Short mmCIF file of C-alpha atoms and ligand atoms in Angstrom, two decimals:
data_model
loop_
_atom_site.label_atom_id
_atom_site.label_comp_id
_atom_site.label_asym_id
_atom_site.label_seq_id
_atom_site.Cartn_x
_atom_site.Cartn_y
_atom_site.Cartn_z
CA UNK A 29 -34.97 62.94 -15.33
CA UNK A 30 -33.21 59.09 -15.33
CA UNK A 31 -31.87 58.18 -18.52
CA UNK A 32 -30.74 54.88 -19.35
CA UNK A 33 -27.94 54.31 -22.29
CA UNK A 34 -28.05 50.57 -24.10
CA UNK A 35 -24.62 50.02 -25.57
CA UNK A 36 -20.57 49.88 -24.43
CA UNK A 37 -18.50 51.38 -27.33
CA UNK A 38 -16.97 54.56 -28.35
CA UNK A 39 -20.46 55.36 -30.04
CA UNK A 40 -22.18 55.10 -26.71
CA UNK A 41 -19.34 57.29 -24.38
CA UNK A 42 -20.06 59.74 -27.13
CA UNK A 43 -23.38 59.59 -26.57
CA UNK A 44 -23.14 59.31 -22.79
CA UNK A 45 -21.12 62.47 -22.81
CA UNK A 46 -23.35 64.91 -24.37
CA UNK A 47 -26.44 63.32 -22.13
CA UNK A 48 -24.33 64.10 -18.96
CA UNK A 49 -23.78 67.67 -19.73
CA UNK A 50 -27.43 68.16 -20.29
CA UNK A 51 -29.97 70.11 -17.81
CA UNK A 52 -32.29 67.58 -18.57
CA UNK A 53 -30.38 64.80 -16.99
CA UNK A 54 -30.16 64.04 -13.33
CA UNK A 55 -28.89 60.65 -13.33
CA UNK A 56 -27.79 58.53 -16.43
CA UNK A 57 -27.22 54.96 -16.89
CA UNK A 58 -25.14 53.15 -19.07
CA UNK A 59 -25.85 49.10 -19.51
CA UNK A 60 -23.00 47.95 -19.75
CA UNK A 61 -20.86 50.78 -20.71
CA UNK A 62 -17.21 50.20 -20.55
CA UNK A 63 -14.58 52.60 -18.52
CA UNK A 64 -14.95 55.47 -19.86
CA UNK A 65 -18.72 55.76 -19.94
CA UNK A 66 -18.38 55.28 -16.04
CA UNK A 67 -17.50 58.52 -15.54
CA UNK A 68 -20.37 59.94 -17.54
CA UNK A 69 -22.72 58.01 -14.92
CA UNK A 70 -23.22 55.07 -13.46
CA UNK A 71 -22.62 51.86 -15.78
CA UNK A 72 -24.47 48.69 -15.07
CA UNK A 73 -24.44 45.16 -15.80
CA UNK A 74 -27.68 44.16 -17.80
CA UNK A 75 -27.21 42.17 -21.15
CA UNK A 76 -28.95 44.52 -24.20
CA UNK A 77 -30.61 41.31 -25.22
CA UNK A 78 -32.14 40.61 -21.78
CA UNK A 79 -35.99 42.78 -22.12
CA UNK A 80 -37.63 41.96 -19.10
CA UNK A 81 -34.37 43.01 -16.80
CA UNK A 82 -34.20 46.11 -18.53
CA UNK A 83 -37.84 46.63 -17.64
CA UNK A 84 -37.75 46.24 -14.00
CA UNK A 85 -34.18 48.24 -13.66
CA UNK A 86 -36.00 51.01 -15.64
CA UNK A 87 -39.32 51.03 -13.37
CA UNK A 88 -36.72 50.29 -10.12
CA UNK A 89 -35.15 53.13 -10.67
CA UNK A 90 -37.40 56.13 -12.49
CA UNK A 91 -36.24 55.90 -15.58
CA UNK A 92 -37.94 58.25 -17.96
CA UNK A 93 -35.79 57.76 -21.15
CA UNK A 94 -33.89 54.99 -22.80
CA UNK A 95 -31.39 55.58 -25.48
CA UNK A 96 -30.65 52.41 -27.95
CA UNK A 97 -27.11 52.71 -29.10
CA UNK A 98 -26.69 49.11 -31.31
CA UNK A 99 -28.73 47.81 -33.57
CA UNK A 100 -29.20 44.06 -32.90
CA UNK A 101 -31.77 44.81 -29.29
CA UNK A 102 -33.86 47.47 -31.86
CA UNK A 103 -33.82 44.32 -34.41
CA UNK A 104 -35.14 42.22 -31.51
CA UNK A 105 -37.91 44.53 -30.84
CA UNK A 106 -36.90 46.12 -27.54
CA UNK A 107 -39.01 49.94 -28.65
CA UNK A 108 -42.18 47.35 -29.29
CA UNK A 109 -41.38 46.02 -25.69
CA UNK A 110 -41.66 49.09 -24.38
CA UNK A 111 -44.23 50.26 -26.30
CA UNK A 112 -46.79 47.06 -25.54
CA UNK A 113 -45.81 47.53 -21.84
CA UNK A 114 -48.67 49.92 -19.88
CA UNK A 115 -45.79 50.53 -17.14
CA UNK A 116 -43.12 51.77 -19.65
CA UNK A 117 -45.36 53.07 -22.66
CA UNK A 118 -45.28 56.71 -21.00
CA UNK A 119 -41.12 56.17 -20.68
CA UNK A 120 -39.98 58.25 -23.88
CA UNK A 121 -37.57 55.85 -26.00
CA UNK A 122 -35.42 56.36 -28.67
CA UNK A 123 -34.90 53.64 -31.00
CA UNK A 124 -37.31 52.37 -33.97
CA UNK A 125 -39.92 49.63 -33.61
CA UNK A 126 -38.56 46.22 -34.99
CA UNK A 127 -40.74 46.98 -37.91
CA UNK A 128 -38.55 50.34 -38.68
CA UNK A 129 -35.17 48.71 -37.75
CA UNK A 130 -36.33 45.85 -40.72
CA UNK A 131 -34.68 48.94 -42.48
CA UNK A 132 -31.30 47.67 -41.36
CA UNK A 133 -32.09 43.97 -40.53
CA UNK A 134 -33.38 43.40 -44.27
CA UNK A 135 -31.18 44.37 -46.94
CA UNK A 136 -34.18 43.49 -49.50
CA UNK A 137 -36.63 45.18 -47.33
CA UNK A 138 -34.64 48.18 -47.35
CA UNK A 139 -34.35 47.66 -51.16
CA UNK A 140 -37.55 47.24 -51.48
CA UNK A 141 -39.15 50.25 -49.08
CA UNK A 142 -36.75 52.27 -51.44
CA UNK A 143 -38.01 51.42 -54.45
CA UNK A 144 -41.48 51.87 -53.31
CA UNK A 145 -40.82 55.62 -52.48
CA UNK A 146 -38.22 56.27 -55.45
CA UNK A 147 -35.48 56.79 -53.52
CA UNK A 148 -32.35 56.18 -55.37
CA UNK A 149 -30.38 53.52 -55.22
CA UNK A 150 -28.10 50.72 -56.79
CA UNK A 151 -30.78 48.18 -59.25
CA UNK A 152 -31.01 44.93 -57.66
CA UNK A 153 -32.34 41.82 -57.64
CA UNK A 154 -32.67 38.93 -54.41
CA UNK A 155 -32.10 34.94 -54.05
CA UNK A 156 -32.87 32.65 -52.75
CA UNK A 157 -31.59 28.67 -52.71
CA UNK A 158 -34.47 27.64 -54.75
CA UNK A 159 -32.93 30.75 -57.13
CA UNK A 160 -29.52 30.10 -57.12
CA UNK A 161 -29.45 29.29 -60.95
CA UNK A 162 -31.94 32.48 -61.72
CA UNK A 163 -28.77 34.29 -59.48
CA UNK A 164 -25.64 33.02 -61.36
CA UNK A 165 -27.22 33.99 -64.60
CA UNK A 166 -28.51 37.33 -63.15
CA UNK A 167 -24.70 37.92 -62.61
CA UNK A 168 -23.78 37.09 -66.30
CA UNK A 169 -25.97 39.99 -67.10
CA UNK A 170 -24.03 42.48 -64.80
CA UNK A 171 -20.26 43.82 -65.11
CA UNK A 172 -17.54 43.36 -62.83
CA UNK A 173 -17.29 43.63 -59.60
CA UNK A 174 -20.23 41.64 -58.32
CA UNK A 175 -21.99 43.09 -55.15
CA UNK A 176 -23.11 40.24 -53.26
CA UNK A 177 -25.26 41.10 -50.02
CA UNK A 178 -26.43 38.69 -46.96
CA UNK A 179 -29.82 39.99 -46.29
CA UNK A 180 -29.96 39.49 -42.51
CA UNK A 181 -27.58 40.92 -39.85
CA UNK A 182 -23.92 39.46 -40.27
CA UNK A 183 -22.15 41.67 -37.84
CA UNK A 184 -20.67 43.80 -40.85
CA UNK A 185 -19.38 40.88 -42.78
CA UNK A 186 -22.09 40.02 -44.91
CA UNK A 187 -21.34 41.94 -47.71
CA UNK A 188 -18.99 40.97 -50.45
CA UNK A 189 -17.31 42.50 -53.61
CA UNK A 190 -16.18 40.29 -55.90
CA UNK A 191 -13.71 40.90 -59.55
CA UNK A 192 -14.68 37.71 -60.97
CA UNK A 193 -17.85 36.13 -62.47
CA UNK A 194 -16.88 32.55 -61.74
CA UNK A 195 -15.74 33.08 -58.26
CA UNK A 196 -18.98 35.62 -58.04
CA UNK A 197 -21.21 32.88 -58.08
CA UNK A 198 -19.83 30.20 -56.20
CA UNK A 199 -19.39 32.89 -52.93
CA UNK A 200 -23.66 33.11 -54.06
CA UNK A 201 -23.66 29.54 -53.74
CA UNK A 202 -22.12 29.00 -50.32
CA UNK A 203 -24.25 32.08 -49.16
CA UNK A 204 -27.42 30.40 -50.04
CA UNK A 205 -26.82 26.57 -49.71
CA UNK A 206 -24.06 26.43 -47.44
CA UNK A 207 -25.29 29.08 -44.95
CA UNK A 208 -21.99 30.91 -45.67
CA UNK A 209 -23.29 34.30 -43.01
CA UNK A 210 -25.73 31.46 -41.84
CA UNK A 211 -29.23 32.52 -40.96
CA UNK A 212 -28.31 35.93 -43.03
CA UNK A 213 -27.47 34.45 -46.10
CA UNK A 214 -30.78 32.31 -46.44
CA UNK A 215 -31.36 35.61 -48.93
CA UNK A 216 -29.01 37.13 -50.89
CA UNK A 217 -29.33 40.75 -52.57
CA UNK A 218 -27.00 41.08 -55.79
CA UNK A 219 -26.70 45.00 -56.73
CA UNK A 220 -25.18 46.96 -59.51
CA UNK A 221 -22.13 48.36 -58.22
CA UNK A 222 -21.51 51.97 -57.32
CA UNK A 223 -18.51 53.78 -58.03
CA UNK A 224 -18.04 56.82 -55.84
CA UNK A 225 -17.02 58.60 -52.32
CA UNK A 226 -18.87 57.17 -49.49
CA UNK A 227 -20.63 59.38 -46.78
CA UNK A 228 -22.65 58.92 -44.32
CA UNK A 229 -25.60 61.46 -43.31
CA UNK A 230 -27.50 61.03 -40.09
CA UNK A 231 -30.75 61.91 -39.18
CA UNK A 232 -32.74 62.48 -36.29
CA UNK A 233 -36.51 61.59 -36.82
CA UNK A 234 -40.07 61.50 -34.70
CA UNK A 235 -41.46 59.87 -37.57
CA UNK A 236 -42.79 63.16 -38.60
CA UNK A 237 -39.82 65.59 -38.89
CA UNK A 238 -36.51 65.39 -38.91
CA UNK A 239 -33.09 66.81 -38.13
CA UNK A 240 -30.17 66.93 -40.28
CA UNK A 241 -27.15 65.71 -38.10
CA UNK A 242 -23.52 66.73 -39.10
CA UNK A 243 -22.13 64.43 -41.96
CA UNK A 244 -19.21 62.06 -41.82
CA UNK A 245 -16.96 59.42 -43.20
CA UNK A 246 -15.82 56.56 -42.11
CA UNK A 247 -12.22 54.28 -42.87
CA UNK A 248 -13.60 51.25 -42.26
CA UNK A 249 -10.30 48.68 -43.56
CA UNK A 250 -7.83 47.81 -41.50
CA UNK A 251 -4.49 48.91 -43.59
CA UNK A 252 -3.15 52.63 -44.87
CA UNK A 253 -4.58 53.70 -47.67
CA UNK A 254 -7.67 51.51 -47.48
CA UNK A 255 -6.21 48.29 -47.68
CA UNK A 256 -6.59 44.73 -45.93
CA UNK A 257 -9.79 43.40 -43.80
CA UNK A 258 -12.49 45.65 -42.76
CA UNK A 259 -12.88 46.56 -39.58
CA UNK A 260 -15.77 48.09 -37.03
CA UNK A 261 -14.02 51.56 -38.51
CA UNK A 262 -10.61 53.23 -37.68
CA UNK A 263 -11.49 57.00 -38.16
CA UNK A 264 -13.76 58.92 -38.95
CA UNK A 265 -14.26 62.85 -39.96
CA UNK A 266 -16.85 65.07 -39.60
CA UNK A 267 -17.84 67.11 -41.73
CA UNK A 268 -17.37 65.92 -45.54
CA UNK A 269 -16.04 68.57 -47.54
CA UNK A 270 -17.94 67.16 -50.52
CA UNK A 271 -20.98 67.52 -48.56
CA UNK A 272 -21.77 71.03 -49.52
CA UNK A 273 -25.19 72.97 -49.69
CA UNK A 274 -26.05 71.51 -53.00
CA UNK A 275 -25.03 68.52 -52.71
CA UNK A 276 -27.12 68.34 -49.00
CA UNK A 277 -30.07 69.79 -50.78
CA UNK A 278 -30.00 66.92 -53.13
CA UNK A 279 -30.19 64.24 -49.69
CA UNK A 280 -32.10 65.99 -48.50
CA UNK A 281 -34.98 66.06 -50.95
CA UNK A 282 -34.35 62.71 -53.05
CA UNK A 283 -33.58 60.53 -49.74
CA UNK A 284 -33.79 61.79 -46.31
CA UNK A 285 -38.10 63.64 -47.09
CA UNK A 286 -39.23 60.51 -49.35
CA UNK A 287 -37.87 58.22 -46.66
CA UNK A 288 -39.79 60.06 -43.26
CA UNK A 289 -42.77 60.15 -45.76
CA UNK A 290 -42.04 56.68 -46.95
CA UNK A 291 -42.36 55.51 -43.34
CA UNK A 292 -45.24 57.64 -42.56
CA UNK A 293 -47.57 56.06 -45.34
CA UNK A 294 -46.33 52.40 -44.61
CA UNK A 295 -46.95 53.71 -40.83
CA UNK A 296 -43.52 52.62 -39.56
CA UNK A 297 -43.26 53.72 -35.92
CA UNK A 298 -39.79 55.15 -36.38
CA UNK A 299 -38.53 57.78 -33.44
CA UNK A 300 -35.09 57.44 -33.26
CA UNK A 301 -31.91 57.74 -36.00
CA UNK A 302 -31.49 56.64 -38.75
CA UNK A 303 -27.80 56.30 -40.08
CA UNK A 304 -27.95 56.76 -44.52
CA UNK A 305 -25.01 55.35 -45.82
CA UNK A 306 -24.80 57.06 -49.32
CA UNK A 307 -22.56 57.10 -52.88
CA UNK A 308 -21.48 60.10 -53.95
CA UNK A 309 -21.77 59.32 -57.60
CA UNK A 310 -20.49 61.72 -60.35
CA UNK A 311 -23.47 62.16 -63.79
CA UNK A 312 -22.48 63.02 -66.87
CA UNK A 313 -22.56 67.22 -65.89
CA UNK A 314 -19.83 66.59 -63.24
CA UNK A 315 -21.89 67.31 -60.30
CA UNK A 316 -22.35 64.35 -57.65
CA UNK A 317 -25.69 62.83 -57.40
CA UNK A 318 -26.20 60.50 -53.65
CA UNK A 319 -27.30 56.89 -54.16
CA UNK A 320 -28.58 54.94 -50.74
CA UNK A 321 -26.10 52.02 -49.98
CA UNK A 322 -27.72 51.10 -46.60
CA UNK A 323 -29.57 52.23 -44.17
CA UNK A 324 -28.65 51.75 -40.80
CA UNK A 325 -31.66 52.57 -37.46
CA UNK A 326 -28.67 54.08 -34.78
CA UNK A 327 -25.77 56.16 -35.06
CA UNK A 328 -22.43 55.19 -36.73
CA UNK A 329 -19.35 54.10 -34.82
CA UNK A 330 -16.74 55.92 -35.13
CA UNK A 331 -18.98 58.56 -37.13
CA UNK A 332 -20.50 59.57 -33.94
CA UNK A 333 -17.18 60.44 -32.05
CA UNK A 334 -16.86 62.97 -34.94
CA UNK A 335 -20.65 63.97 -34.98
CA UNK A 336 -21.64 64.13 -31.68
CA UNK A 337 -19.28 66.04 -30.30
CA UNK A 338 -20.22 69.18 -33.10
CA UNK A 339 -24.01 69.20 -31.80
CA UNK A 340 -23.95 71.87 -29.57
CA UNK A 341 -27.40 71.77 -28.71
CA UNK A 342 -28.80 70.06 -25.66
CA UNK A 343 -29.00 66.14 -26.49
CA UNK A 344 -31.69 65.24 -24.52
CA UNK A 345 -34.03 68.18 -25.30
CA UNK A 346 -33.90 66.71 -28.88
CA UNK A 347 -34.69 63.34 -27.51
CA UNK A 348 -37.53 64.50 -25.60
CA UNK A 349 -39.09 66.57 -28.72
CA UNK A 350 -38.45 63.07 -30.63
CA UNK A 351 -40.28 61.38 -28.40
CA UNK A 352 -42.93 63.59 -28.43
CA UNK A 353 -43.31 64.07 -31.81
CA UNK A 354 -42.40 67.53 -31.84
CA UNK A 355 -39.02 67.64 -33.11
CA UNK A 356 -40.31 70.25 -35.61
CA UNK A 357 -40.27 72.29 -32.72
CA UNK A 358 -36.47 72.00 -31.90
CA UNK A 359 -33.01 73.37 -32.78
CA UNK A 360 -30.28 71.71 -33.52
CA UNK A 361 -27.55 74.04 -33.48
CA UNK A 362 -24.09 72.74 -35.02
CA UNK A 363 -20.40 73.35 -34.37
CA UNK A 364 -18.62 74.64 -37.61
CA UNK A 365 -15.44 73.20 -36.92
CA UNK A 366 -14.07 70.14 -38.15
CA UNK A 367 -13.87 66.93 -36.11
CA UNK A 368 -11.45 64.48 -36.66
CA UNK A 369 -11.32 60.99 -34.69
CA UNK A 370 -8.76 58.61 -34.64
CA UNK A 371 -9.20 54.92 -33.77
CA UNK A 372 -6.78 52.72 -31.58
CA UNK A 373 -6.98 49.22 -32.10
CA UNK A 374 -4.65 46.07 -30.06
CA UNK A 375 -2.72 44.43 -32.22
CA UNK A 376 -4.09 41.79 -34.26
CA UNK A 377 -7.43 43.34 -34.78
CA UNK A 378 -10.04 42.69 -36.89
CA UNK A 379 -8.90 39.07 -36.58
CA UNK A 380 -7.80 37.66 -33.05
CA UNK A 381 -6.23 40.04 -30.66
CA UNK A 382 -5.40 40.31 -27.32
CA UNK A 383 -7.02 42.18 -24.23
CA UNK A 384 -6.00 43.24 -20.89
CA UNK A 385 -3.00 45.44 -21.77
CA UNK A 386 -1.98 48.26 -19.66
CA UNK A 387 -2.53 51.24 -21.05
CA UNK A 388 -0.38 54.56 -20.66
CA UNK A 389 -0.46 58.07 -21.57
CA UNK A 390 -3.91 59.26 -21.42
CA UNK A 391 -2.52 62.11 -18.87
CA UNK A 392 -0.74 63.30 -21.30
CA UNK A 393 -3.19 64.01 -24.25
CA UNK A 394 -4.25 67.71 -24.58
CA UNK A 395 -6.90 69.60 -26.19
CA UNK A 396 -8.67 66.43 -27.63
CA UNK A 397 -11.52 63.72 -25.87
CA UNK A 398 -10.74 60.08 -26.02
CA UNK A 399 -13.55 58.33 -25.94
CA UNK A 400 -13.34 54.94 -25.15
CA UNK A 401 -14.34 51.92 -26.69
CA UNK A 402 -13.41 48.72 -25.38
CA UNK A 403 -11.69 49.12 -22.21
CA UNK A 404 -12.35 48.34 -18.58
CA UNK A 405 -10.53 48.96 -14.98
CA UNK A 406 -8.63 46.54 -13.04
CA UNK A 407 -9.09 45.91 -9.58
CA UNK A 408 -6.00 48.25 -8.93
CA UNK A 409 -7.83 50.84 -10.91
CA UNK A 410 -5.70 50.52 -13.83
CA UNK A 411 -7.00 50.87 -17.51
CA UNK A 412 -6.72 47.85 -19.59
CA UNK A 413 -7.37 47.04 -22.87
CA UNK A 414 -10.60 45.08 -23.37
CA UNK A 415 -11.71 45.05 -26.58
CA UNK A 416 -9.95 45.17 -30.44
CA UNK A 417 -11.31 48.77 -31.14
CA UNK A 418 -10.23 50.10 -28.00
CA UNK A 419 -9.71 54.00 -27.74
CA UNK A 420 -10.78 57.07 -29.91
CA UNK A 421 -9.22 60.19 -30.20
CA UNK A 422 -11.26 63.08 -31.04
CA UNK A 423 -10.13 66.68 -31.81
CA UNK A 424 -11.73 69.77 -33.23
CA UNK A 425 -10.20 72.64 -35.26
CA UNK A 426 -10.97 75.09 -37.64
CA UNK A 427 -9.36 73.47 -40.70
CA UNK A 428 -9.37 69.80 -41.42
CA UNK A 429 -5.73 69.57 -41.67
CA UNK A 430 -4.97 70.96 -37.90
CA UNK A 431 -7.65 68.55 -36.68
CA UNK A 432 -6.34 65.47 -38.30
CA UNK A 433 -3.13 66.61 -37.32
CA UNK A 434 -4.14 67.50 -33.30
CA UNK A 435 -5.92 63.87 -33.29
CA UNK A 436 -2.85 62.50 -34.56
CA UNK A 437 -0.46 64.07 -32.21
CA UNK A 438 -2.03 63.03 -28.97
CA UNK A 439 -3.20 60.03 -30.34
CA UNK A 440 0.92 59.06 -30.53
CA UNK A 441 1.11 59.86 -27.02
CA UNK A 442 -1.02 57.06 -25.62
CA UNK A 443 0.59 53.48 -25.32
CA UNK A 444 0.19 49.65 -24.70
CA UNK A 445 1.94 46.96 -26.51
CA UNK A 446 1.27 46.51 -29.92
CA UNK A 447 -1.69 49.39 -30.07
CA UNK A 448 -1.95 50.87 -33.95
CA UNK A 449 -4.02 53.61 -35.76
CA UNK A 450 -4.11 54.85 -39.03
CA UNK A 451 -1.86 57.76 -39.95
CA UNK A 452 -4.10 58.35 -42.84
CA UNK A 453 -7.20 59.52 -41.81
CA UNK A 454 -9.20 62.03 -43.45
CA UNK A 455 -5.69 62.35 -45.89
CA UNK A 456 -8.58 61.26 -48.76
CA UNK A 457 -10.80 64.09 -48.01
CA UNK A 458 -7.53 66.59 -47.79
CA UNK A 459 -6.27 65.41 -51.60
CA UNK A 460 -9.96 66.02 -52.64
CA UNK A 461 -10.06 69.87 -51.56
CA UNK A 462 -6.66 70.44 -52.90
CA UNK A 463 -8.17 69.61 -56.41
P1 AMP B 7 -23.11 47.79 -46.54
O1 AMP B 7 -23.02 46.80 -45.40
O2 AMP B 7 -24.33 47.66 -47.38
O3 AMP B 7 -22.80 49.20 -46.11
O4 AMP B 7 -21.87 47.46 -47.48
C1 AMP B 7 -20.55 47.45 -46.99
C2 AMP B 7 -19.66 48.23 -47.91
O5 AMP B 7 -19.68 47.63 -49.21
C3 AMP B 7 -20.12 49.66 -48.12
O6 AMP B 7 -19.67 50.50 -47.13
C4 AMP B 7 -19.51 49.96 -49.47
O7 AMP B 7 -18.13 50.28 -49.32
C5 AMP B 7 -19.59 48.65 -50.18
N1 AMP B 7 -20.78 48.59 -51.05
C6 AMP B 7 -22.00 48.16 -50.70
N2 AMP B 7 -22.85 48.24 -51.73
C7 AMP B 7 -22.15 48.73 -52.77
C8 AMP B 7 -22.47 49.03 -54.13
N3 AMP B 7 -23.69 48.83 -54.63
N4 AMP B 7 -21.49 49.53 -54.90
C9 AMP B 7 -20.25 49.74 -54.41
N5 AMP B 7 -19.88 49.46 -53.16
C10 AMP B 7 -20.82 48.96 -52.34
N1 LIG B 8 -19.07 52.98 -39.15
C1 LIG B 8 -20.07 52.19 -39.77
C2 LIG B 8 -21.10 51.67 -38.89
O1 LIG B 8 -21.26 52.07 -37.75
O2 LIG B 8 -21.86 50.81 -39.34
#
């Protein structure tokens, strides 16, 4: 079958990759894609946002799946598009309805659809303007630091965590009367905070069932050590040591079973992933118990240049049993080595950076995939930097330390002025196991 692929980071070459080396798939499309997706299939120029072009490339050209990488089109309602569309209804999608992805675009809806099915997570309360005085004295009644959420979308800025009360609630105030995240911040959620070891668990779901993916973590700031701005992500490893059977068993049947059933009942048409950010906290036994910090409706980015490249089964044969309802029916059979990715950013990222940099060295990498984020072709066929997260290097291995160290290596090899990466990935995860 046709396949078309919505997206144009690292999170949708990963994806493109495993739909290319399925049986399933005689051509795939990527719109837009970026350079290294083009050699996965054929990448073409149609905006995300743009519903009605997507429609008539996808009945121009046979399409009979589409494949939502980012968030902000499943937000918009593309799946309900689709879905109230006689011509495309029959095309299987992957991607929630805009009534699922609220789940991401509503931090107090996802509060609230937790609460509703017990699902645990940090207590909360949300603001409004007309509640900013109710909001400063709700944070009087908490203890530092002061979690201070935009409800909407903010394009991973909207959430702030803050040391001091006074300061606390006049970052509530511009949120709520001075549109600080805009449009986002017309709500605010403020949440007890969670002190822990962040994972993230991924799922797979018809709406029905559900598949486990392979587990990761991100590095999401900038700096060494986790310091300095946050960023898209600049690493990520797959799987979490942490993560083990008990600890899995314990997601599994406090989060990932109430939620599916949670958006059963509330009939949520939901076929498509859906990313669980969680805090590993520790109780009073020592064990870890997982608390929900968000939930996000795609895959993660850079998690899934860790994740995908460990599912061994076919990609699309899972998509077509989600579409169908009958992923109960599938496998999903999982590489048991460890991935480790490494991000390269151009200099100046997260803030302003530049793009169009040669870039050297990828002939020279070994034993790893680079996936490629932001990053197009010249017209003398030359690879140039063209975005501020703008390679990823992937490599598996048995142990964690030999793939952090094999991601490393070749990631060391590959040039352009003023690129940077991490040196420090997964080096959390290493101290933990050594304990
Ligand atoms: P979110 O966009 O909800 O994932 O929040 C961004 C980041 O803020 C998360 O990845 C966490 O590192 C942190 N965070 C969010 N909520 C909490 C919380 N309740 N307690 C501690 N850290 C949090
Ligand atoms: N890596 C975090 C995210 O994709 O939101």
């Amino acid at each position: 079958m046709n396949i078309l692929l919505l997206g144009s980071g690292g999170r949708e070459h990963a994806i493109a990759v495993k739909i290319a080396q399925s049986t399933q798939c005689d051509q795939l499309f990527i719109a837009p894609g970026n350079a290294g997706t083009a050699a996965c299939g054929t990448n073409i120029n149609l905006k995300i946002d743009d519903f009605s072009a997507i429609a008539k490339f996808v009945l121009t050209n046979d399409i009979r799946m589409v494949v939502v990488g980012p968030e902000a089109p499943l937000v918009a309602g593309i799946a309900d598009y689709f879905a109230a569309d006689s011509r495309l209804k029959e095309v299987m999608f992957i991607g929630p309805s805009a009534h699922g992805a609220r789940l991401e675009g509503s931090k107090d809806f996802a509060k609230q659809f937790m609460q509703r099915h017990n699902i645990p997570t940090a207590a909360y309360r949300t603001f409004t303007a007309e509640t900013l005085d109710e909001g400063c004295r709700f944070l009087t009644t908490l203890q530092a630091p002061y979690v201070l959420k935009a409800d909407g979308l903010a394009a991973g800025k909207g959430v702030l965590i803050i040391d001091d009360l006074a300061e606390a609630q006049h970052q509530l105030q511009l949120m709520l009367v001075e549109n600080k995240f805009g449009e986002a911040s017309r709500s605010v959620v403020i949440e007890q905070f969670l002190s822990g070891i962040e994972l993230s668990v991924f799922v797979l779901t018809d709406g029905k069932h559900y598949k486990i993916l392979p587990t990761a973590k991100d590095y999401k700031r900038i700096g060494e050590g986790d310091t300095g701005l946050n960023t898209g992500g600049m690493g990520s490893i797959s799987p979490v040591p942490f993560a083990d059977k008990d600890f899995m068993h314990k997601v599994e049947h406090r989060i990932v079973m109430p939620t599916i059933k949670g958006l059963q009942k509330e009939q949520i048409n939901y076929k498509g992933f859906n990313f669980i950010g969680l805090m590993a906290v520790t109780n009073d036994k020592g064990e870890r118990d997982p608390y929900v910090i968000e939930y996000n409706v795609r895959m993660g980015d850079p998690e899934t240049e860790s994740v995908f490249p460990r599912i061994k089964s076919d990609i699309v044969e899972l998509f077509e049993a989600t579409a169908k309802e009958k992923l109960n029916l599938a496998s999903l059979h999982v590489d048991e080595r460890t991935a480790a990715c490494v991000v390269l950013t151009a200099q100046g990222y997260p803030e302003s950076y530049k793009k169009g940099d040669v870039i050297s060295g990828l002939d020279e990498v070994s034993g790893v995939t680079v996936f490629h984020a932001g990053t197009k072709f010249d017209d003398k066929d030359r690879l140039l930097t063209n975005g501020g997260r703008v390679l990823c290097v992937t490599a598996l291995s048995d142990t964690l330390p030999s793939a952090i160290l094999k991601s490393i290596q070749n990631a060391e090899l590959i040039k352009w002025k003023g690129r940077y990466y991490r040196h420090d990935i997964g080096q959390d995860l290493l101290k933990l196991l050594c304990k």
